[in-house]
Amino acid sequence: MDILNNLFVSLYVWVADLLHGLLGGLGLAKDAEAALVSAIMVLLVITVILLWMVLMVLILIWLERKNAARLQDRVGPNRVGPWGLLQPVADTIKMFIKEDIVPANADKFVHTLAPMVAMMPAVLAFAVIPWGKGMQPVDINIGVLWIVAVASIGTIGVFIGGYGSNNKYSLLGGMRAVAQMVSYEIPQVLTMVPIVLMVGSMSLVKINEAQSGWFGLQWFIFAVPVGPIAFVVYYLSALAEVGRTPFDLPEGESEIVAGYMTEYSGMKWGLFYLAEYFNFFIVCTIAATLFLGGWNGPILPPYVWFILKVYGLILLGMWIRMTWPRFRVDQLMNLAWKVLVPIALVNIVLAGLGLPIFKTIGF
Amino acid sequence: MSTPLVLTYVGFLIMAAVAICGGLIAVSARNLIRAALGLILSFVGVAGLYFVLEAEFIAVVQILVYVGAISILVLFAVMLTRGLMRRDLSAQNSQWIAALVVALVLFSALLLVATGTNWKVAETKIAGDLIPKLGEQLMTTYLLPFEAVSLLLLAALVGAIVIARE
Amino acid sequence: MPDATTLYLILPEITLAVFGMVILAVDLIWRERSRAALAWLTVLGFVIALATALLGWGWNMALFAQMYVVDTFAIFFKLLAAIAGILVTLVSLDYLRDRTPYRGEFLALFTFAVLAMMMMASSASLLMIYLSIEFLSYMSYLLTGFLREDKKSNEAAIKYFLYGAITSALMLYGLSLLYGISGSLNFADITATFAARNDVPTRIVALVSTALVIAGLGFKISLVPFHQWAPDTYEGAPTPVTAFLSVGPKAVGFAVLLRVLLTALPAFKNEWIALLTVISVLTMTLGNLVALRQKNVKRLLAYSSIAQAGYILIGLVSVNLNGASPFSGLNGVLIYLFAYLFTNLGAFTCVIAIENATGAVEIDDYKGLVKRAPFIAALFVIFFLSLAGIPPTAGFIGKFFVFGAALREGFLVLAAIGVINSVISVFYYFSVVRAAFFEAGKDTAPIRLAPPITFSLVVSAALVLVMAVYPEPFFNLAAWSMGMFGVAK
Amino acid sequence: MIPLPFYLVIAAALFCVGLYGALARRNAIAILIGIELMLNAVNLNLVAFWRYIKPASPTMDLAGQVFALFVVTLAAAEAAIGLALVIAIYRSRDTVNVEDVDLMKW
C-alpha cells in the first residue's frame, strides 16, 4: 500500500538520484552539480505538470460534452475513438491547423498577447496545488494567497483581448468579463479567510494536513456552520469568476456575439477556450483542497482521492450549467455585492468568534 | 531551501531587467494601453525581485494588489476615457526635456547615495515562517497604523464612488 | 490590545473615527431628513474631540511601540485641528446646500480629514508620518473635487492630486533612505544613528533625504517651489474646503516638519537651516509679488497664504532651544499658526458669506460692500490687518515673535526681507478694502448672514482681537507646547 | 548574498524613470502610471533594506516589510481616488490631457 501511496514521490527521488549518478561522471564541483540537478528536475516537473494539465483538461472537455448530451437527451461525440474519447484530441488538431485571422484594425501585438496572458494563471496556479501527499511541485508557505494572486492575472488577458480586437462586442464583453471577475474575486477570497483562520497557515499542505483523520469528518465542509457556508459561497463565486453558465455573461452569444473572443480564431481562440477549462479545473482543485479535505481519504491512495473529489466538483458544475438559465448583468452584480460579500464577511466574523470556543473545548 | 548564488544572480538580473524595461515602456509608449502593459510588466519584475529578496508575502501581495487591482483600475480608466487617445499627437508635454534633466540629476544623486554609503549590512539567514510573525506584528506593534489604514480605505472608497459615479 | 492609558490618550482620534462612521451610517439610513442634523452631529464630534484632546494635556507618552507620541505639542495641534473643524463645518452648512447632494459623505470625509490632522500631529515614526500625511492628502483631494458637476472643482482636484502624489512619492523615497540608514522607523533610533555616525556619506544620505522630505512637506505647507498647485486649488475648490486647506494641512504640515527636523534630524541643523532660509525668502517674496496682480479674492488669499508660510518658516529657521529668551523661534511658529488659523478662517468665512449671497468672488464684485454688508466689510478689515501684521491684531503678535527670533539669532537680512514683504502685502490687502469701502458698486441689495456663519465670524474676529490685546495665555500655551523639545517654560 | 547596492540602484533607476514619466507626460493617467512606478521603487528600497540592514531590535523586526505593505495599500487607495478624479474631469471636460485642463492658469 505504501508503495502505491508514495508512487510519484518515489519516482521523483529515483529520477533525481539517476541524474546525480549520470552527472557525477562529468566531474563537476559539488555546488554546480546540485544546481544543475535541481534545475533539470524543475524543468522535468514543469513538463510533467504541463502534460498532466493538458490531459486533465482534455478529459474535462470530453466529460462536459458527453454530460451535456446526456442531460439534453442526445448522444454527444461518439465517432472519434471509443465513446468519442479522442474527440478533444481531434479538436485540438483542428485548432492548430485552422487559419489564424487578425482583424485589420486590431492592435496586433496586444491581440496576440491576450490569449497567452489568459493562460498564465492556470499554469502558475498548477505549480502549487498539492496533488497528493508530498506531491506539490512547489511548496510555498502562502499557497492560498499565491493562487488568489495569479488568478487575478487572468483578468488582464481577458481585458486586453477585448481591447486588442478593436471590435465593440469584444470590448463590451471584455469590460463585462472584468467587472464580473473583479466582483466575484472578493467573495471568493473572503471565503478562504475562515479556512486560513482555522488552520493558522496559508500553506496548502498545512491545510491538507489539518483535515486528515476521522474518515472525512475533519474536512472543513463539515465544520458547521462556517465551513458549509464558505463552501457554497466559494463554489458559486468560483463559477462566476471563471465565467461558467449561469454566469457566462461575458460571452453571452445572444447579446454580444462571443464577447471578448469574438475576433479570435485558430489556436488563439483555442488558448482562450483552454484557459477557461483550466481555470474551471483549478477552482475545483482549490475547493477540493480547502473544503473537501484535499488528498485525505481512506484506503485509496491520496492522489486518487484528490482527482475523484475534483471531478466530483466538476460534475456538479456541469449539472448546474445544464440546468440553470443565464443571469442578467444587474442580477449578477447584486448577487456578488449584496448577497455573497456580506455572507462571506459574516462568515469570517463567525469563524473569528467560533475559533476560540472550539479551541477551548478542545475540538 | 538554499538557492545557489549563481541562480540568485540570474534571477536578480532577469527580474531587474523586466522591471526597468517595463518602466521604460510605461513612460514612453504613446498608446496608453501599452503603457499600462509596461507598468504591469514592471510590477511583475519588482515582484520577482521580492522573491529574490525572500519576501514572498510582499511579492504575492504585489501581484495581487498591483497587477490584479491597480492595473485593472488603470486599464478601466483608459477605456472609459478612450475618445481622446486618438487625438493625442504626442505623449510628452512641452517640458519633457526639463523633466529628463530633473530625473537624471536626481538619479545621479540617488546613485551616489546608493553606492557611496556604508550601509550597515548584516548577512542574516531567514529562519522559519515569517508570515505568522508579520500577522502578529500587524495586530500588536502596528495596530494603530493598521486601524488607521482601514479607515483610510473606507473613506477613500466612499469618496471615489461619490466623485466617479454617474 | 492597547491598555487603558493608551485608549485614554487617543480618545480624540477614536471620537472622530467613530463620528465619521456614524455620520456615514446615519446618512445612509436617513438620507432625506438628516441633512441639517448631520452637520450638528459633526460639530458635536469636533467639540467632544476638542474636550478629550484637552484631557491629555500635560502628558508626555510614546504609544504603540514609540510610533505615536501624545505630548503637549501634539495636543496644541489637535486643538487647532478641532477648532478648524468646528469653524469650517459651521460655514459649510449653507454653502453646500444647493451645491451637492452628498452632504453626508462630505461631512464624513471632512471628519476623517481632521482625524488625519490629529494623527499627523502625534506621529513619531516614518510609517505614521507617511500614513497620516497621505490620509489627510487623500481626504483633501476628495473634498476639493467634491463638486463633481463643477468644472473648476474637478480641475482643482486633479491638479492638487497630481502634485501631491508626485511630491509624496519623493518624500517617501526620502523616508525609505532614513529607514535604510538607521534600520528603524522610529525617530529616536534615527537620531541615535546620526549621533553615532557622522561620516560624509552618511551626511549625504541625510541631506538627500532631508531635501526629499522637505519637498513632500513643502507641498502640504505650499512652500515655493512646491506651491504651484495652491492658487488653482484654492480658487477651484469649494470655498469652505479652501478655507480648511489654507489652515489645516498647513498647520499640521508645520507640526510634522518641526518634529522631523528637531527630533529626527537635529544633527543636520545647519544644513536644513540654510535650505529653509532660501525657501523662506523665495516663498514670502513670490507669494506677495504675485498676489499683487490677482483679481479673484480666493486666488489672492491663496498667494497670501503662500507668503504667510514663508513668514512662519522664519520662526523655524531661527529656532534656538537653549535659552530662556521669550524668542525661541518655535513659540513664534506656534503663536503665528494660532493667529493665522483664526485670521485666515475668518477672512475665508467673509468670502463664503458673500459667495453664498451673491456667488461672486472677484475683487470687482466687492465694490460697495460696506453699504450692502457693513458687518462683513468691517470684519474684513480686521482680518486683513491681522494678515498684514498690523497692530492691534493677532497677526502682529505672531510676526513680532517670529521676526524677534530672527533678530535674536542674527538673521538681520531675513528679518528685513520679512518686514519688506509685510509692507508689500499691505497693498493687495488694501486693494480689497478699497473696493469694499471707497468704490461704488452696481448692486446694492443688502447681504443677509446665516446664524452659523455669523457665529463663526464673531468667534474668529474676537479671538484675533483678544490675542492682540491680551496675548499672555496664548504665549503660555505656546511655551507649554514646546516642552517636548526641551524648552523650559 | 547579492550586494545591497544592486537593489538600491535598480530602485533608484525605477524611481527616476517614474519621475520622468510623471513630469513629462501629458495624459493624467500616464502621469499616474509614472507615480505608481515611483511608489514601486520605494517599496523595493524598503524591502531590500529590511532584508539587509541589521535591525535595531534583537527580535525579528519586520518594519521594512510592514512599511512596504502599507505603501501598497495606500497606492491602491491613491489610484482609486486619482482615477475617480480623472473620470470626473473627463466627463465634464472631454479630455484628460493636463495641458488642456486650463480653466484656471497654472
XYZ file of C-alpha atoms in Angstrom, chain B residues 26-92:
67
model
C 5.289 52.596 -19.286
C 6.658 56.111 -19.524
C 7.419 56.186 -23.246
C 4.626 54.303 -25.002
C 2.283 56.595 -26.864
C -0.561 54.151 -26.650
C -1.850 54.208 -23.107
C -2.866 50.578 -23.094
C 0.674 49.646 -23.919
C 1.954 51.995 -21.253
C -0.295 50.194 -18.790
C 1.028 46.842 -20.004
C 4.555 48.117 -19.473
C 3.512 49.113 -15.977
C 2.240 45.600 -15.333
C 5.498 44.150 -16.628
C 7.388 46.393 -14.243
C 5.169 45.304 -11.342
C 5.869 41.688 -12.152
C 9.591 42.376 -12.301
C 9.529 44.033 -8.894
C 7.512 41.120 -7.517
C 10.230 38.828 -8.841
C 12.840 40.902 -7.057
C 10.895 40.454 -3.827
C 11.075 36.709 -4.352
C 14.827 37.020 -4.787
C 14.865 39.001 -1.542
C 12.951 36.187 0.182
C 9.998 38.413 0.928
C 7.394 36.092 -0.551
C 4.450 37.652 1.173
C 5.153 41.107 -0.201
C 5.801 39.577 -3.599
C 2.430 37.904 -3.693
C 0.706 40.977 -2.318
C 2.429 42.959 -5.046
C 0.974 40.671 -7.702
C -2.428 40.628 -6.051
C -2.787 44.357 -5.483
C -0.722 45.953 -8.200
C -1.187 43.502 -11.039
C -4.622 42.332 -10.055
C -6.212 45.540 -8.869
C -4.337 48.731 -9.642
C -3.511 47.896 -13.227
C -7.077 46.810 -13.816
C -8.197 50.188 -12.466
C -5.763 51.918 -14.793
C -6.926 49.881 -17.776
C -10.527 50.665 -16.925
C -9.775 54.352 -16.680
C -8.018 54.274 -20.031
C -11.025 52.576 -21.582
C -13.523 54.960 -20.051
C -11.595 57.992 -21.286
C -10.843 56.464 -24.630
C -12.054 59.032 -27.087
C -9.089 61.248 -26.548
C -6.443 58.651 -27.306
C -6.990 59.097 -30.995
C -6.357 62.824 -30.896
C -3.230 62.577 -28.832
C -0.428 63.776 -31.038
C 2.495 63.345 -28.724
C 2.707 61.590 -25.438
C 5.177 64.028 -23.943
